[in-house]
Amino acid sequence: MDWDTLMDEMSSGSIPALSRLITHVEDRSPGWREVMRRLYPRVRHVPTVGITGYPGSGKSTLTGQLARELAGRGKSVGIIAIDPSSHLTGGAFLGDRIRMNALSGLEGVYIRSMGSRGAVGGIHPAARDVIKILDAFGKDTILVETVGVGQDEIDVTRAAQVVVLVCAPGQGDAIQYLKAGVMEMADIYVANKIDLPEAEKMLNNLRGMLMPGESGRHPHPPIVETQAEKGIGIAELADAIAKRVATGPSREAWRRRSAEEDVASLMRERLAELAAWPGTGAADVDGALEDLLAGRTDPYALADDILARSLVRMLEKHRS
Amino acid sequence: MDWDTLMDEMSSGSIPALSRLITHVEDRSPGWREVMRRLYPRVRHVPTVGITGYPGSGKSTLTGQLARELAGRGKSVGIIAIDPSSHLTGGAFLGDRIRMNALSGLEGVYIRSMGSRGAVGGIHPAARDVIKILDAFGKDTILVETVGVGQDEIDVTRAAQVVVLVCAPGQGDAIQYLKAGVMEMADIYVANKIDLPEAEKMLNNLRGMLMPGESGRHPHPPIVETQAEKGIGIAELADAIAKRVATGPSREAWRRRSAEEDVASLMRERLAELAAWPGTGAADVDGALEDLLAGRTDPYALADDILARSLVRMLEKHRS
């Protein structure tokens, strides 16, 4: 992997180079950490918007329309679509591909599909790196769209500065979101498909749940009414996001929280590598096991010893 | 916690001391690793039998009858009942308690209920330690009974020398077990409730799946027919277990596999502690974050640095 050439090409604005760089980082190809370290000083920490909601809420359409709106305002937009099917099918749904092609035609819009981690749940740790790559590439705003409710949603609220929760009528009460712990994490609520008969009920549910008295939050988080397919309410959503970026937690607070999460996420990934014992990492495992079986040590001391040695070896390898 | 007194009392055969020691180790009270290290040389690695199967298969009744049979043969038996409800209710089911009381009256039988890890799945890492404690206490055989199919079952097959899978008629095809990856892990199959009308169908299913041609295993693993409530087939099951211990993988092979798993399990537990960043472990996190926010380092280098420092600190604390 010639990372230098790829970095140079990406710096001069090559979209294919960008895509290849993302693929290598997503695949955790050897050297990915070093490349991210070199790229990191160029990251400007632009606004990242997480867009979440149940399947069928019209989230994908809304994300597309929002990208169009932002592009119309002269912004370049990066979209990361977290696709729970990708790890199984090796790619996005056909419908998603069509949407992606349509959006890719827009000036300044780059869209990328990434698999979630399947049974384990949660977005791929590389999603945080891809956000940084798009940022360093010059994108002004990054949209991260996730499907399903659960670990994906928790992860995206950690990765995004502004979280948008998309609701639609007839998906059961919005109370489901509350139960899933997602409701309270959103900064902006979208009531989509506002032309449907049950829209009023949905709005009342939403308003009821977001009453300051209930949630203890001041001010009441905004509810934006949209009909994404017809483009209704999209400008208002873009405004609400801009307002939230301007008036929400300071950029410094967001950067601090985000930096903490970066480090925690990278640590978790390292720890998962270490946990693969007896894997390839520990060369002297056989000797250690003999010591244990012969009663010269015990598993409690040995586990700590192997952990310490493996970590030292891993970090030495990383630095060399 | 006066571990010394507890260890002494346990050594002289005190059941209350045994129970308290187990509780402290299960709770991971400070010093538990040190106590396990001191206890470890007394562990004789006696046979451990995992008993698993869907709820409703009659597994608990069978475990009780097996303990009774072994006690009748002059063996002292330790039972660990993995109870998925314990983490919610703080204890075992009422029915389980009644059973436990009845069994505790048997000479030489000690029964202990332990919670599984709930949503995370899998048996508590301390279960491996409790097996060792019961072993060191002088139990001749340890039975580990698990409920449900999934991570619990995978874990128990790693912790047990002999795995018994209990099936009953009318629980759907045994094919469910195959799908769950449990079927192929068992050493002995129990066809329980053999007096029920659908028993013949269950037996045919089982035999079909265990055909050497299908599974590639020689010899065909035994199928023991039981009616646990009436005590039918229990002696045969005890014989099959004894035979498996005598003729299965050598004691050395089992000890090696078990030692590997001990170390891997302890490492996973340590790693989970490390993953709690920014937790209490890392005292200089604030300074590190300032460096990161000021651009003097990047998250990729920082994650590794914190990991190395945290591990060193954790191990130093452990040794002191």
Short mmCIF file of N, CA, C and O in Angstrom, two decimals, chain A residues 47-93:
data_model
loop_
_atom_site.label_atom_id
_atom_site.label_comp_id
_atom_site.label_asym_id
_atom_site.label_seq_id
_atom_site.Cartn_x
_atom_site.Cartn_y
_atom_site.Cartn_z
N PRO A 47 -18.79 20.63 11.74
CA PRO A 47 -19.99 20.05 12.33
C PRO A 47 -20.32 18.67 11.75
O PRO A 47 -20.28 18.47 10.53
N THR A 48 -20.61 17.73 12.64
CA THR A 48 -21.03 16.39 12.26
C THR A 48 -22.45 16.18 12.76
O THR A 48 -22.73 16.42 13.94
N VAL A 49 -23.33 15.80 11.84
CA VAL A 49 -24.75 15.65 12.18
C VAL A 49 -25.14 14.18 12.10
O VAL A 49 -25.02 13.57 11.03
N GLY A 50 -25.57 13.62 13.19
CA GLY A 50 -26.08 12.25 13.19
C GLY A 50 -27.57 12.25 12.90
O GLY A 50 -28.31 13.03 13.49
N ILE A 51 -28.00 11.41 11.98
CA ILE A 51 -29.42 11.35 11.63
C ILE A 51 -29.88 9.92 11.88
O ILE A 51 -29.38 8.98 11.28
N THR A 52 -30.83 9.78 12.78
CA THR A 52 -31.22 8.44 13.20
C THR A 52 -32.73 8.31 13.29
O THR A 52 -33.46 9.30 13.26
N GLY A 53 -33.23 7.11 13.42
CA GLY A 53 -34.66 6.84 13.48
C GLY A 53 -34.93 5.45 12.96
O GLY A 53 -34.07 4.84 12.31
N TYR A 54 -36.13 4.94 13.25
CA TYR A 54 -36.48 3.59 12.83
C TYR A 54 -36.51 3.48 11.31
O TYR A 54 -36.79 4.48 10.62
N PRO A 55 -36.26 2.28 10.78
CA PRO A 55 -36.47 2.05 9.35
C PRO A 55 -37.91 2.42 9.00
O PRO A 55 -38.82 2.14 9.78
N GLY A 56 -38.09 3.08 7.89
CA GLY A 56 -39.44 3.48 7.48
C GLY A 56 -39.80 4.89 7.89
O GLY A 56 -40.86 5.40 7.53
N SER A 57 -38.91 5.54 8.63
CA SER A 57 -39.21 6.91 9.05
C SER A 57 -38.91 7.91 7.93
O SER A 57 -39.23 9.09 8.05
N GLY A 58 -38.29 7.44 6.87
CA GLY A 58 -37.97 8.34 5.76
C GLY A 58 -36.62 9.02 5.96
O GLY A 58 -36.32 10.03 5.31
N LYS A 59 -35.83 8.44 6.80
CA LYS A 59 -34.52 8.97 7.18
C LYS A 59 -33.58 9.15 5.99
O LYS A 59 -32.91 10.19 5.87
N SER A 60 -33.52 8.15 5.12
CA SER A 60 -32.61 8.22 3.98
C SER A 60 -33.00 9.34 3.03
O SER A 60 -32.16 10.12 2.56
N THR A 61 -34.29 9.43 2.73
CA THR A 61 -34.78 10.49 1.86
C THR A 61 -34.47 11.85 2.47
O THR A 61 -34.00 12.77 1.80
N LEU A 62 -34.71 11.96 3.76
CA LEU A 62 -34.45 13.22 4.46
C LEU A 62 -32.97 13.59 4.39
O LEU A 62 -32.62 14.75 4.16
N THR A 63 -32.11 12.60 4.60
CA THR A 63 -30.67 12.86 4.54
C THR A 63 -30.27 13.37 3.16
O THR A 63 -29.51 14.34 3.03
N GLY A 64 -30.82 12.74 2.14
CA GLY A 64 -30.54 13.17 0.77
C GLY A 64 -31.00 14.61 0.52
O GLY A 64 -30.25 15.43 -0.04
N GLN A 65 -32.20 14.91 0.95
CA GLN A 65 -32.75 16.26 0.75
C GLN A 65 -31.95 17.31 1.53
O GLN A 65 -31.72 18.41 1.05
N LEU A 66 -31.52 16.92 2.73
CA LEU A 66 -30.73 17.84 3.53
C LEU A 66 -29.39 18.13 2.86
O LEU A 66 -28.93 19.28 2.82
N ALA A 67 -28.78 17.09 2.29
CA ALA A 67 -27.52 17.27 1.57
C ALA A 67 -27.72 18.23 0.39
O ALA A 67 -26.90 19.12 0.13
N ARG A 68 -28.82 18.04 -0.32
CA ARG A 68 -29.16 18.89 -1.46
C ARG A 68 -29.31 20.35 -1.01
O ARG A 68 -28.78 21.27 -1.64
N GLU A 69 -30.01 20.54 0.10
CA GLU A 69 -30.23 21.88 0.64
C GLU A 69 -28.90 22.54 1.01
O GLU A 69 -28.64 23.71 0.67
N LEU A 70 -28.06 21.78 1.70
CA LEU A 70 -26.76 22.32 2.13
C LEU A 70 -25.89 22.62 0.91
O LEU A 70 -25.20 23.65 0.88
N ALA A 71 -25.93 21.73 -0.09
CA ALA A 71 -25.15 21.96 -1.32
C ALA A 71 -25.63 23.25 -1.99
O ALA A 71 -24.83 24.04 -2.49
N GLY A 72 -26.96 23.45 -1.96
CA GLY A 72 -27.53 24.67 -2.54
C GLY A 72 -27.07 25.94 -1.82
O GLY A 72 -27.05 27.03 -2.39
N ARG A 73 -26.71 25.76 -0.56
CA ARG A 73 -26.20 26.89 0.23
C ARG A 73 -24.69 27.02 0.10
O ARG A 73 -24.04 27.74 0.88
N GLY A 74 -24.11 26.26 -0.84
CA GLY A 74 -22.69 26.41 -1.11
C GLY A 74 -21.78 25.58 -0.22
O GLY A 74 -20.55 25.74 -0.24
N LYS A 75 -22.39 24.67 0.57
CA LYS A 75 -21.57 23.82 1.44
C LYS A 75 -21.19 22.54 0.70
O LYS A 75 -21.97 22.01 -0.08
N SER A 76 -20.00 22.04 0.98
CA SER A 76 -19.68 20.70 0.50
C SER A 76 -19.99 19.72 1.63
O SER A 76 -19.72 20.00 2.80
N VAL A 77 -20.63 18.62 1.25
CA VAL A 77 -21.20 17.71 2.26
C VAL A 77 -20.64 16.30 2.09
O VAL A 77 -20.53 15.79 0.97
N GLY A 78 -20.27 15.68 3.19
CA GLY A 78 -19.91 14.27 3.20
C GLY A 78 -20.99 13.49 3.93
O GLY A 78 -21.50 13.94 4.95
N ILE A 79 -21.40 12.36 3.35
CA ILE A 79 -22.43 11.52 3.99
C ILE A 79 -21.85 10.14 4.27
O ILE A 79 -21.25 9.52 3.39
N ILE A 80 -22.00 9.69 5.50
CA ILE A 80 -21.65 8.31 5.84
C ILE A 80 -22.95 7.60 6.18
O ILE A 80 -23.64 7.98 7.12
N ALA A 81 -23.30 6.62 5.34
CA ALA A 81 -24.54 5.87 5.58
C ALA A 81 -24.17 4.54 6.22
O ALA A 81 -23.56 3.69 5.60
N ILE A 82 -24.53 4.39 7.50
CA ILE A 82 -24.26 3.14 8.20
C ILE A 82 -25.31 2.13 7.78
O ILE A 82 -26.51 2.36 7.94
N ASP A 83 -24.85 1.02 7.24
CA ASP A 83 -25.73 0.08 6.57
C ASP A 83 -25.58 -1.28 7.24
O ASP A 83 -24.58 -1.96 7.06
N PRO A 84 -26.61 -1.68 8.02
CA PRO A 84 -26.45 -2.94 8.75
C PRO A 84 -26.34 -4.15 7.83
O PRO A 84 -25.94 -5.21 8.25
N SER A 85 -26.70 -3.98 6.55
CA SER A 85 -26.64 -5.12 5.63
C SER A 85 -25.26 -5.32 5.05
O SER A 85 -24.93 -6.39 4.55
N SER A 86 -24.43 -4.29 5.12
CA SER A 86 -23.17 -4.34 4.40
C SER A 86 -22.27 -5.50 4.82
O SER A 86 -21.59 -6.09 4.01
N HIS A 87 -22.30 -5.81 6.12
CA HIS A 87 -21.40 -6.87 6.56
C HIS A 87 -21.84 -8.23 6.05
O HIS A 87 -21.08 -9.17 6.03
N LEU A 88 -23.10 -8.32 5.64
CA LEU A 88 -23.59 -9.59 5.11
C LEU A 88 -23.47 -9.66 3.59
O LEU A 88 -23.01 -10.64 3.03
N THR A 89 -23.89 -8.59 2.95
CA THR A 89 -23.95 -8.61 1.49
C THR A 89 -22.69 -8.04 0.86
O THR A 89 -22.51 -8.15 -0.35
N GLY A 90 -21.86 -7.47 1.68
CA GLY A 90 -20.64 -6.87 1.13
C GLY A 90 -20.92 -5.56 0.44
O GLY A 90 -20.09 -5.02 -0.28
N GLY A 91 -22.11 -5.02 0.62
CA GLY A 91 -22.41 -3.75 -0.03
C GLY A 91 -23.75 -3.22 0.41
O GLY A 91 -24.45 -3.84 1.21
N ALA A 92 -24.10 -2.07 -0.08
CA ALA A 92 -25.35 -1.44 0.30
C ALA A 92 -26.51 -2.08 -0.46
O ALA A 92 -26.33 -2.79 -1.44
N PHE A 93 -27.72 -1.85 0.02
CA PHE A 93 -28.91 -2.27 -0.70
C PHE A 93 -28.94 -1.62 -2.08
O PHE A 93 -28.39 -0.53 -2.27
#
